[in-house]
Structure formats: structure tokens, C-alpha cells
Short mmCIF file of C-alpha atoms in Angstrom, two decimals:
data_model
loop_
_atom_site.label_atom_id
_atom_site.label_comp_id
_atom_site.label_asym_id
_atom_site.label_seq_id
_atom_site.Cartn_x
_atom_site.Cartn_y
_atom_site.Cartn_z
CA MET A 1 109.01 195.73 148.89
CA PRO A 2 110.29 194.28 152.37
CA VAL A 3 109.86 195.53 155.00
CA PRO A 4 112.44 196.42 157.39
CA VAL A 5 111.43 194.37 160.64
CA PRO A 6 113.62 194.75 163.80
CA VAL A 7 115.76 191.75 164.83
CA SER A 8 113.86 190.02 168.13
CA VAL A 9 116.62 190.12 171.33
CA PRO A 10 116.21 187.76 174.58
CA VAL A 11 115.82 189.68 177.48
CA SER A 12 118.89 188.01 178.56
CA GLU A 13 121.22 189.65 176.31
CA THR A 14 119.83 193.19 176.80
CA THR A 15 118.90 193.80 180.30
CA PRO A 16 122.06 194.00 182.88
CA HIS A 17 122.63 190.60 184.89
CA ALA A 18 122.13 191.22 188.32
CA PRO A 19 125.92 191.39 190.36
CA PRO A 20 126.35 188.69 192.04
CA PRO A 21 125.20 188.03 195.63
CA PRO A 22 128.17 187.48 198.38
CA LEU A 23 129.78 184.86 199.08
CA THR A 24 127.95 184.52 202.37
CA GLN A 25 124.39 184.49 200.87
CA ARG A 26 125.80 181.38 198.37
CA LEU A 27 126.17 178.98 200.91
CA PRO A 28 123.48 176.93 202.12
CA ARG A 29 121.19 177.73 205.26
CA GLY A 30 122.80 175.16 207.17
CA ALA A 31 126.08 175.87 206.59
CA ARG A 32 125.75 179.92 207.90
CA THR A 33 124.23 178.45 210.73
CA ALA A 34 127.08 176.36 211.21
CA VAL A 35 130.39 179.07 210.74
CA THR A 36 128.33 181.50 212.65
CA GLY A 37 127.87 178.98 215.46
CA CYS A 38 131.55 178.47 215.32
CA ALA A 39 132.85 182.07 215.34
CA VAL A 40 130.57 182.28 218.54
CA SER A 41 132.27 179.63 219.57
CA LEU A 42 135.99 180.13 218.56
CA LEU A 43 135.57 183.48 219.96
CA GLY A 44 134.37 182.26 223.57
CA LEU A 45 137.22 180.08 223.49
CA LEU A 46 139.72 182.81 222.88
CA LEU A 47 138.24 184.80 226.14
CA TYR A 48 138.23 181.97 228.00
CA ALA A 49 142.38 181.64 227.80
CA ALA A 50 142.86 185.05 227.48
CA ILE A 51 141.17 185.58 230.72
CA THR A 52 141.91 182.38 232.86
CA GLY A 53 145.52 182.95 231.79
CA GLY A 54 145.07 179.16 229.63
CA ALA A 55 143.98 177.07 232.68
CA PRO A 56 141.73 174.59 231.66
CA PRO A 57 137.74 174.89 233.78
CA GLY A 58 138.16 173.17 236.90
CA ASP A 59 135.93 170.34 237.85
CA GLY A 60 134.43 171.42 241.43
CA PRO A 61 131.94 173.43 241.96
CA ASP A 62 134.85 175.99 244.09
CA SER A 63 136.44 176.72 241.05
CA GLY A 64 133.83 178.55 238.51
CA GLY A 65 135.57 177.19 235.81
CA ALA A 66 132.40 176.46 233.95
CA GLY A 67 130.49 179.45 235.00
CA LEU A 68 134.01 181.42 234.06
CA ALA A 69 133.07 179.57 229.98
CA ALA A 70 129.56 179.95 229.98
CA ALA A 71 130.48 183.79 230.29
CA THR A 72 132.32 183.71 227.66
CA VAL A 73 129.95 181.78 225.69
CA VAL A 74 127.26 184.94 226.40
CA MET A 75 130.64 187.30 225.58
CA ALA A 76 131.01 186.18 221.87
CA ALA A 77 127.48 185.77 221.43
CA PRO A 78 126.53 188.61 219.69
CA LEU A 79 128.43 187.91 216.56
CA ALA A 80 125.63 185.64 216.09
CA VAL A 81 123.92 188.35 214.78
CA ALA A 82 126.89 190.83 213.15
CA ARG A 83 126.22 189.08 209.80
CA ARG A 84 122.82 191.04 210.07
CA ARG A 85 123.18 193.42 211.42
CA PRO A 86 126.95 194.32 212.29
CA SER A 87 125.74 197.99 214.27
CA ALA A 88 123.74 196.67 217.02
CA ALA A 89 127.08 193.25 217.48
CA LEU A 90 129.74 196.05 217.39
CA VAL A 91 127.75 197.78 220.38
CA LEU A 92 127.34 195.03 222.53
CA LEU A 93 130.75 193.77 222.68
CA LEU A 94 131.53 197.39 223.52
CA ALA A 95 129.51 197.80 226.17
CA GLU A 96 131.15 193.99 227.25
CA ALA A 97 134.85 195.48 226.77
CA ALA A 98 133.30 199.08 229.26
CA ALA A 99 131.27 196.31 231.40
CA ALA A 100 135.16 194.04 232.15
CA ALA A 101 137.19 197.43 232.61
CA ALA A 102 134.53 198.26 235.11
CA LEU A 103 134.60 194.92 236.66
CA GLY A 104 138.95 195.31 237.23
CA LEU A 105 139.90 192.73 233.87
CA ARG A 106 142.90 194.27 232.23
CA ALA A 107 143.93 194.67 229.21
CA GLU A 108 145.33 191.21 227.47
CA GLN A 109 142.44 189.33 229.49
CA ILE A 110 139.83 190.70 226.83
CA TRP A 111 142.33 191.06 224.34
CA PRO A 112 139.83 188.16 221.59
CA LEU A 113 137.48 191.45 221.65
CA PHE A 114 139.63 194.70 219.84
CA PRO A 115 140.31 192.37 216.50
CA VAL A 116 137.02 191.35 216.33
CA THR A 117 135.74 195.02 217.36
CA GLY A 118 137.51 196.13 214.22
CA LEU A 119 135.69 192.86 212.04
CA LEU A 120 132.99 194.72 212.51
CA VAL A 121 133.88 198.16 211.60
CA VAL A 122 134.71 197.10 208.21
CA ALA A 123 131.08 195.73 208.74
CA VAL A 124 129.21 198.14 209.39
CA ALA A 125 131.49 200.67 206.82
CA ALA A 126 130.64 198.64 204.11
CA THR A 127 127.41 198.14 204.57
CA ARG A 128 125.81 201.04 206.25
CA THR A 129 125.98 205.22 205.47
CA PRO A 130 129.36 207.11 205.53
CA ARG A 131 128.68 208.81 208.57
CA ALA A 132 127.42 205.47 210.81
CA GLY A 133 130.73 203.82 209.63
CA LEU A 134 133.08 206.77 210.99
CA ALA A 135 130.45 206.63 214.29
CA ALA A 136 131.45 202.69 214.60
CA ALA A 137 135.39 203.52 213.98
CA PHE A 138 135.57 206.47 216.27
CA ALA A 139 133.33 204.74 218.99
CA THR A 140 135.55 201.67 218.74
CA VAL A 141 138.44 204.21 218.82
CA GLY A 142 137.51 205.69 222.02
CA VAL A 143 136.49 202.66 223.74
CA GLN A 144 139.52 200.48 223.05
CA GLU A 145 142.25 203.63 223.90
CA THR A 146 140.46 204.50 226.54
CA TYR A 147 140.67 200.42 227.99
CA LEU A 148 144.15 200.32 227.50
CA GLN A 149 145.18 203.88 228.46
CA VAL A 150 142.82 202.98 232.46
CA ASP A 151 144.48 199.27 232.58
CA LEU A 152 147.64 201.21 231.86
CA VAL A 153 147.88 204.08 234.94
CA ARG A 154 145.76 201.22 237.00
CA GLU A 155 149.41 199.23 237.06
CA GLY A 156 151.43 201.96 236.96
CA GLY A 157 150.78 204.92 236.96
CA TRP A 158 150.99 207.55 234.62
CA ALA A 159 154.46 207.09 233.67
CA ARG A 160 154.38 203.46 231.99
CA ALA A 161 151.07 205.66 230.03
CA LEU A 162 153.49 207.66 228.67
CA ALA A 163 156.43 205.20 228.02
CA PRO A 164 157.71 205.37 224.68
CA GLY A 165 156.72 201.54 224.04
CA PHE A 166 153.01 201.85 225.32
CA LEU A 167 152.42 205.22 223.15
CA GLY A 168 153.39 202.88 220.15
CA VAL A 169 150.80 199.94 220.81
CA THR A 170 147.85 202.77 221.73
CA ALA A 171 148.80 204.03 217.81
CA CYS A 172 149.12 200.96 216.54
CA LEU A 173 145.91 200.67 217.55
CA ALA A 174 144.01 203.53 216.71
CA LEU A 175 146.05 202.50 213.26
CA LEU A 176 144.41 199.60 212.88
CA VAL A 177 140.47 200.63 213.60
CA LEU A 178 141.93 203.39 211.40
CA LEU A 179 142.65 200.70 208.23
CA ALA A 180 139.25 199.09 209.05
CA TRP A 181 137.45 201.86 208.31
CA LEU A 182 139.16 202.47 205.44
CA THR A 183 139.01 199.13 204.25
CA GLY A 184 134.45 199.09 205.17
CA THR A 185 135.15 202.69 203.44
CA TYR A 186 136.53 201.01 199.95
CA VAL A 187 133.95 197.88 199.28
CA SER A 188 131.01 200.14 199.96
CA GLN A 189 132.59 202.58 197.00
CA ARG A 190 133.13 200.46 194.91
CA ARG A 191 129.82 198.57 195.42
CA ALA A 192 127.73 202.26 194.73
CA TYR A 193 130.90 202.93 191.70
CA GLY A 194 129.59 199.43 190.53
CA GLU A 195 126.29 199.93 190.70
CA ALA A 196 126.43 203.66 189.49
CA LEU A 197 128.42 201.44 185.69
CA ARG A 198 125.19 198.64 185.54
CA ALA A 199 121.85 201.36 185.77
CA HIS A 200 124.82 203.61 183.37
CA ALA A 201 125.66 200.24 181.17
CA ALA A 202 121.37 199.97 181.31
CA ALA A 203 120.14 203.41 180.99
CA ARG A 204 123.02 203.34 177.69
CA ALA A 205 121.01 199.88 176.49
CA VAL A 206 117.42 201.47 176.63
CA THR A 207 118.76 204.57 174.60
CA ALA A 208 120.37 202.35 172.27
CA GLU A 209 117.29 200.68 171.89
CA ARG A 210 115.00 203.20 171.45
CA LEU A 211 117.07 204.98 168.72
CA ARG A 212 117.63 201.71 167.21
CA ILE A 213 113.60 201.12 166.81
CA ALA A 214 113.17 204.66 165.81
CA ARG A 215 115.64 204.09 162.65
CA GLU A 216 113.87 200.96 162.07
CA LEU A 217 109.99 202.90 161.76
CA HIS A 218 111.38 206.25 159.94
CA ASP A 219 113.09 203.95 157.99
CA MET A 220 109.96 202.05 156.71
CA VAL A 221 106.81 204.55 157.52
CA ALA A 222 108.94 207.77 155.61
CA HIS A 223 110.68 204.99 152.61
CA SER A 224 106.56 204.22 152.20
CA ILE A 225 104.77 207.50 152.65
CA GLY A 226 107.29 208.32 149.92
CA VAL A 227 106.67 205.56 147.32
CA ILE A 228 102.84 205.95 148.16
CA ALA A 229 103.71 209.63 147.80
CA ILE A 230 105.45 209.30 144.26
CA GLN A 231 103.03 206.87 142.77
CA ALA A 232 100.01 209.17 143.60
CA GLY A 233 100.97 211.83 142.31
CA ALA A 234 101.98 210.28 139.23
CA GLY A 235 99.24 209.20 139.26
CA SER A 236 96.81 212.22 139.32
CA ARG A 237 98.95 213.28 136.22
CA VAL A 238 98.20 210.69 133.83
CA ILE A 239 94.92 209.21 135.41
CA ASP A 240 92.64 211.57 132.39
CA SER A 241 95.11 210.64 129.33
CA GLU A 242 96.42 207.32 130.54
CA PRO A 243 94.27 205.14 132.89
CA GLU A 244 96.73 202.56 132.76
CA ARG A 245 99.72 204.24 134.02
CA ALA A 246 97.27 205.55 137.15
CA ARG A 247 95.64 202.45 137.35
CA GLY A 248 99.42 200.36 138.25
CA ALA A 249 100.30 203.43 140.01
CA LEU A 250 97.38 203.02 142.60
CA THR A 251 98.31 199.49 142.48
CA VAL A 252 101.30 200.18 144.02
CA ILE A 253 100.33 201.93 146.65
CA GLU A 254 97.67 199.57 147.47
CA THR A 255 100.63 196.36 147.60
CA THR A 256 102.90 199.41 149.32
CA SER A 257 100.03 199.75 152.05
CA ARG A 258 99.88 196.62 152.92
CA GLU A 259 102.90 195.64 153.29
CA THR A 260 104.09 198.70 155.38
CA LEU A 261 100.90 197.21 157.75
CA ARG A 262 102.03 193.89 157.52
CA GLY A 263 105.59 195.19 158.66
CA LEU A 264 104.10 197.80 161.58
CA ARG A 265 102.27 194.59 162.61
CA THR A 266 105.46 192.18 162.97
CA MET A 267 107.47 195.15 164.26
CA LEU A 268 104.60 195.63 167.12
CA ASP A 269 104.93 191.48 168.05
CA VAL A 270 108.66 191.89 167.47
CA LEU A 271 108.60 194.10 170.45
CA ARG A 272 105.76 192.21 172.70
CA ARG A 273 108.13 189.41 172.53
CA THR A 274 110.36 188.55 174.97
CA ASP A 275 111.76 185.13 174.16
CA PRO A 276 114.22 184.66 171.81
CA GLN A 277 112.11 182.20 169.42
CA PRO A 278 108.77 184.28 167.01
CA ALA A 279 105.53 184.09 167.35
CA SER A 280 103.17 181.87 165.82
CA GLY A 281 102.30 182.65 162.74
CA VAL A 282 104.57 185.49 162.67
CA GLU A 283 107.88 185.11 160.86
CA ALA A 284 109.81 188.73 160.34
CA GLU A 285 110.38 189.46 157.18
CA PRO A 286 114.05 189.87 155.47
CA PHE A 287 115.22 193.35 155.46
CA SER A 288 116.14 195.84 152.85
CA GLY A 289 119.51 195.44 150.92
CA LEU A 290 121.27 196.33 147.82
CA GLY A 291 119.56 193.81 145.95
CA ASP A 292 116.05 195.49 146.33
CA LEU A 293 118.02 198.53 144.93
CA ASP A 294 116.60 197.82 141.41
CA ARG A 295 112.70 198.19 142.67
CA LEU A 296 113.78 200.77 144.66
CA VAL A 297 114.98 202.41 140.75
CA ALA A 298 112.15 201.13 139.47
CA THR A 299 109.88 202.68 141.25
CA THR A 300 111.26 206.22 141.51
CA ALA A 301 111.37 205.75 137.85
CA SER A 302 107.64 205.58 137.22
CA ALA A 303 107.41 209.04 139.42
CA GLY A 304 108.95 210.53 135.82
CA VAL A 305 112.52 210.63 137.37
CA HIS A 306 115.82 208.87 135.59
CA VAL A 307 117.84 207.08 137.03
CA GLU A 308 121.10 205.80 136.58
CA VAL A 309 122.65 203.05 139.21
CA ARG A 310 126.63 202.40 138.24
CA HIS A 311 128.64 199.68 139.62
CA GLY A 312 132.45 199.09 140.84
CA GLY A 313 134.31 196.88 141.57
CA GLU A 314 133.37 193.17 142.22
CA ARG A 315 129.75 192.21 143.78
CA ARG A 316 129.53 190.52 146.95
CA GLY A 317 128.25 189.56 149.82
CA LEU A 318 127.77 192.07 153.31
CA ALA A 319 126.88 192.06 156.16
CA GLU A 320 123.14 192.10 157.61
CA ALA A 321 124.19 195.32 158.96
CA VAL A 322 126.34 197.12 156.67
CA ASP A 323 123.28 195.79 153.25
CA ARG A 324 120.38 197.12 155.03
CA SER A 325 122.83 200.31 156.20
CA ALA A 326 123.79 200.66 152.49
CA PHE A 327 120.00 200.16 150.53
CA ARG A 328 118.95 202.63 153.51
CA ILE A 329 121.10 205.07 152.48
CA GLN A 330 119.71 204.27 148.51
CA GLU A 331 116.02 205.44 149.48
CA SER A 332 117.65 208.97 149.28
CA VAL A 333 116.71 208.79 145.57
CA THR A 334 112.86 208.28 147.34
CA ASN A 335 113.58 211.86 148.56
CA VAL A 336 114.68 213.21 145.37
CA VAL A 337 111.31 213.14 143.96
CA ARG A 338 110.40 214.08 146.89
CA HIS A 339 111.86 217.43 147.59
CA ALA A 340 114.74 218.37 144.83
CA ASP A 341 112.51 218.31 141.99
CA ALA A 342 115.57 216.61 140.05
CA ARG A 343 115.16 215.05 136.68
CA HIS A 344 118.09 212.73 136.65
CA CYS A 345 119.37 210.74 139.44
CA ARG A 346 122.78 209.28 139.81
CA VAL A 347 123.03 206.67 141.78
CA THR A 348 126.89 204.63 141.97
CA VAL A 349 127.81 201.56 144.15
CA ASP A 350 131.48 201.20 144.34
CA TRP A 351 132.68 197.77 145.26
CA ARG A 352 136.71 198.39 147.12
CA PRO A 353 138.96 196.21 148.73
CA HIS A 354 138.07 197.32 151.77
CA GLU A 355 135.56 199.51 152.08
CA LEU A 356 131.78 199.84 150.42
CA SER A 357 131.23 203.00 148.28
CA VAL A 358 127.51 204.99 147.84
CA GLU A 359 127.61 207.66 146.62
CA ILE A 360 123.34 209.63 145.21
CA VAL A 361 123.47 213.04 142.93
CA ASP A 362 120.56 214.50 141.65
CA ASP A 363 120.11 216.90 139.42
CA GLY A 364 117.56 219.11 141.48
CA PRO A 365 117.51 223.17 142.16
CA GLY A 366 114.93 222.39 145.44
CA HIS A 367 117.75 221.39 148.14
CA GLN A 368 119.57 225.13 147.22
CA ASP A 369 117.68 226.61 150.45
CA THR A 370 116.65 223.66 152.06
CA GLY A 371 119.91 221.78 152.66
CA SER A 372 118.77 218.11 153.07
CA PRO A 373 116.73 215.57 150.78
CA GLN A 374 115.96 214.01 153.45
CA ASP A 375 113.42 217.51 155.44
CA ALA A 376 112.51 220.13 153.67
CA ALA A 377 112.33 222.23 156.49
CA GLY A 378 116.16 222.72 156.60
CA PRO A 379 119.07 220.85 157.33
CA GLU A 380 119.83 218.58 160.28
CA THR A 381 116.20 219.18 161.06
CA GLY A 382 114.18 216.04 160.81
CA TYR A 383 115.24 212.32 160.49
CA GLY A 384 116.14 211.21 157.43
CA ILE A 385 119.99 212.71 157.04
CA ARG A 386 119.94 211.95 160.81
CA GLY A 387 119.26 208.77 160.39
CA MET A 388 121.67 208.24 158.22
CA ARG A 389 124.57 209.60 159.64
CA GLU A 390 123.81 207.59 162.99
CA ARG A 391 123.03 203.84 161.21
CA VAL A 392 127.09 204.69 159.32
CA ALA A 393 128.38 206.08 162.89
CA LEU A 394 127.43 202.42 164.11
CA LEU A 395 129.70 201.38 161.48
CA ASP A 396 132.55 203.10 161.76
CA GLY A 397 131.90 205.11 158.68
CA ASP A 398 132.11 207.94 156.77
CA PHE A 399 128.87 210.13 155.57
CA THR A 400 128.11 213.33 153.78
CA ALA A 401 125.48 215.42 152.49
CA GLY A 402 125.66 218.84 150.99
CA PRO A 403 124.51 220.92 148.44
CA ARG A 404 127.07 221.07 145.52
CA PRO A 405 128.24 224.17 143.74
CA GLU A 406 126.90 223.21 140.29
CA GLY A 407 123.78 222.80 141.30
CA GLY A 408 121.99 219.41 143.56
CA TYR A 409 122.24 217.34 146.13
CA ARG A 410 124.72 214.60 147.03
CA VAL A 411 124.67 212.23 149.65
CA ALA A 412 127.64 209.73 150.49
CA ALA A 413 128.32 207.21 152.43
CA ARG A 414 131.69 204.75 153.07
CA PHE A 415 131.42 201.31 155.11
CA PRO A 416 134.67 199.97 155.80
CA LEU A 417 134.02 195.84 155.50
CA PRO A 418 135.84 193.40 157.68
CA PRO A 419 139.01 191.44 156.75
CA THR A 420 136.35 188.18 156.32
CA GLU A 421 134.00 190.47 153.65
CA ALA A 422 137.65 192.54 152.03
CA ALA A 423 138.90 189.37 150.86
#
């Protein structure tokens, strides 16, 4: 009897892919350094132009142009660490804005710091905790609004600061910082949501794989032990009167035990394997399918149960998943002997145009109270019926199992066939 072995799946197909790194981290180190240098130089140039009103730096020592240019570059230097430490860069730039206000510089002379601090608020809110992002937004609004109001009052008093036009500028400045904080928060939430989705998908994949392995182990071990129990019972009844039949039952027990042990070893090898190539010297055996139904019937019949097999419709090839699952439903025949105490069992395989129907019916009294041919302890308490139901559900089919009103038990499954197989 072929022993079912799970298909080896490469680790790359079962392990969720890591998210791609940000665009800035995909660039080479030299390119990132060049971009950082350009950003610092651009901010320094904008600050110099804003402070001097666009005048070029003088050449004489008394003009102070070279010193001012160097000072603006120093003011822009915190941008060099903005990618790794945006919070520190934001604190330094806000401190520079406060120092500029104390030195008497007008707001329009350091305006390039305003949009840069807004971008840093986006970075802090996107990469740090929500509390850190909110603190960065409040600090930025406080420094910018204070600078603007102090500058307006110093130039024209409170009448100028409360003018409708400047009130609109004040509101727009606060709204820009709020928009920056909302943008960073959105990016942070999207990243957290993506990580949660990946973790959920990984957990579902692990659970699905665990259930699949559990089904395969149950089908392999339970059916093989069932065959051994059937043959052992049959052999014990005829060991004195028909030694040859008893010897044949022992032979079946030996063969089934060896095949089960070989299947378990192969399954463990597949589970330990991380590459898609077969292990050296070990080849996975094919899954059992409807082609093994005759062998299963012969094994059951040797235990004294008359099994009638009926085929309807035109036989054709099936996908491996459908063929394997349909055969697992057929293994209810083994449980007829184990639990039902039946003398007759009928197996019907109906090949319809768009579906495959499988039905197992027995006349045993053992199901009247137990509720399950797979598990004598009660309905749905074991893994036989549960495993069948899970297999059929994975293939979008229908499964029913329960005692019949006229006595006995009925297990039925319907598998929809894809268009290619239905044809």
C-alpha cells in the first residue's frame, strides 16, 4: 500500500518575504552621502540668500560674506544626521531658529528652516513613537509661531500681528505642521499595519502547515494501524482452523508495518529538508488515490466484511489533491470493521460531469450511539471525521456523515471538478 508523504515545499514559498527596504537604503553608501551633502549645501545656500537678500558674498575681509556663508553651512549641518536621527536634527534646527530670533533676525531671513523642520516632523512621526511625533509637532509649531509673532510685534506692534493677513499666515504655518504630522502618522500606521498583516499571514501559514502535517500523519498511522488490527483480528480467529489464512494475515501485518515505518521516515526527511531537491537516496512515494481502492477493499474483505464497489459515469484523471482526498474518504471502509461491527459495506464512486461524488454506507449497528465511524467515542470527538471534513472543505466540496434512519452509517463527499478535469 503506498504510504502518503507530504510534498516538499521550498522554504522560499512558505516563508513570508521580507518587506523591501526604503528607497534611501537601496542607494549605495556613496550615493546616500552625496545626496546628504547636496541637501546640506542647498539649505545653506537658501539660508545665505535669505539672510543677505540675495547679495553675493564679498571678497574683502570687512564684508563678512565668507564668514556668513560658513555660518549658514553650519546652520544647515544638522541635516547630515537627519536620516538616522531625525529627532536630534529637528531639535538642533529649532534651537538655531530660537537663537536667530534672539539675535534679531527677521522671520523672512530664515524661512528655509520652516519647511525643513516640517519635513523632519514627517520623519519623526513616521519612524518614532506616536508620543515622539506629537511632541515634535508641538515643539515645531511653538518655535515657529513664537518666532513669527515676535517678529511681527517687533516691527509693527500688536496691530500688525493681529492683522487679518498675518493671522492667515499664522494659521497656514500651523496647518502645514499639522499636515506634516498627519503624513508621518499615516506612514507609521501603514507600516505597522503591513507588519501586522505579514505576521498574521505567517501565523496562518504555520497553522495551515501544522494542520496539513497532522492530517497526513493521522491518515497514514490510523489507516495502517486499522489494517493491522483487522488482519490481527482475522488471524486470531482462524489461527487454529486455517493456519494458512492466519499466516497470510501476519504477512499483511508485516508488510503494512514496514511500509508505514518507511513512510514515517520519508515524512520526517521531507519535514527536515529545507531545499526543494529530494534528499540523497530518499524518494517520496506517491500519494494514495482511487487506484488503490481495490487493494483497500481486498484488505477489508479478508476481515470478513463484504464490500460492494459501484462506479458510475466515465472514469477520468483527477488532480492529485482531489484523488488523494477522495481516497481518504474511502478509508472509512477500514473503520467499518473497526467500529461498526458491520457485515456489508457499499462504496459508490459517481463520476459526474462537473463533480466527483463518493459515498460509503454500511449496515452495522455500532454507529447508532457512537455517531462516528471514525471515532467510537462520539461524534466529532476524534480526528477521522474532522480530517475528512477539513480535506473536503479545502477543495470547496461538501461533506456529510451520520447514522442512517434505517440503520448503519453513511459518509458522503462531493468534490467539484475544475473545468479542465470536468471536460
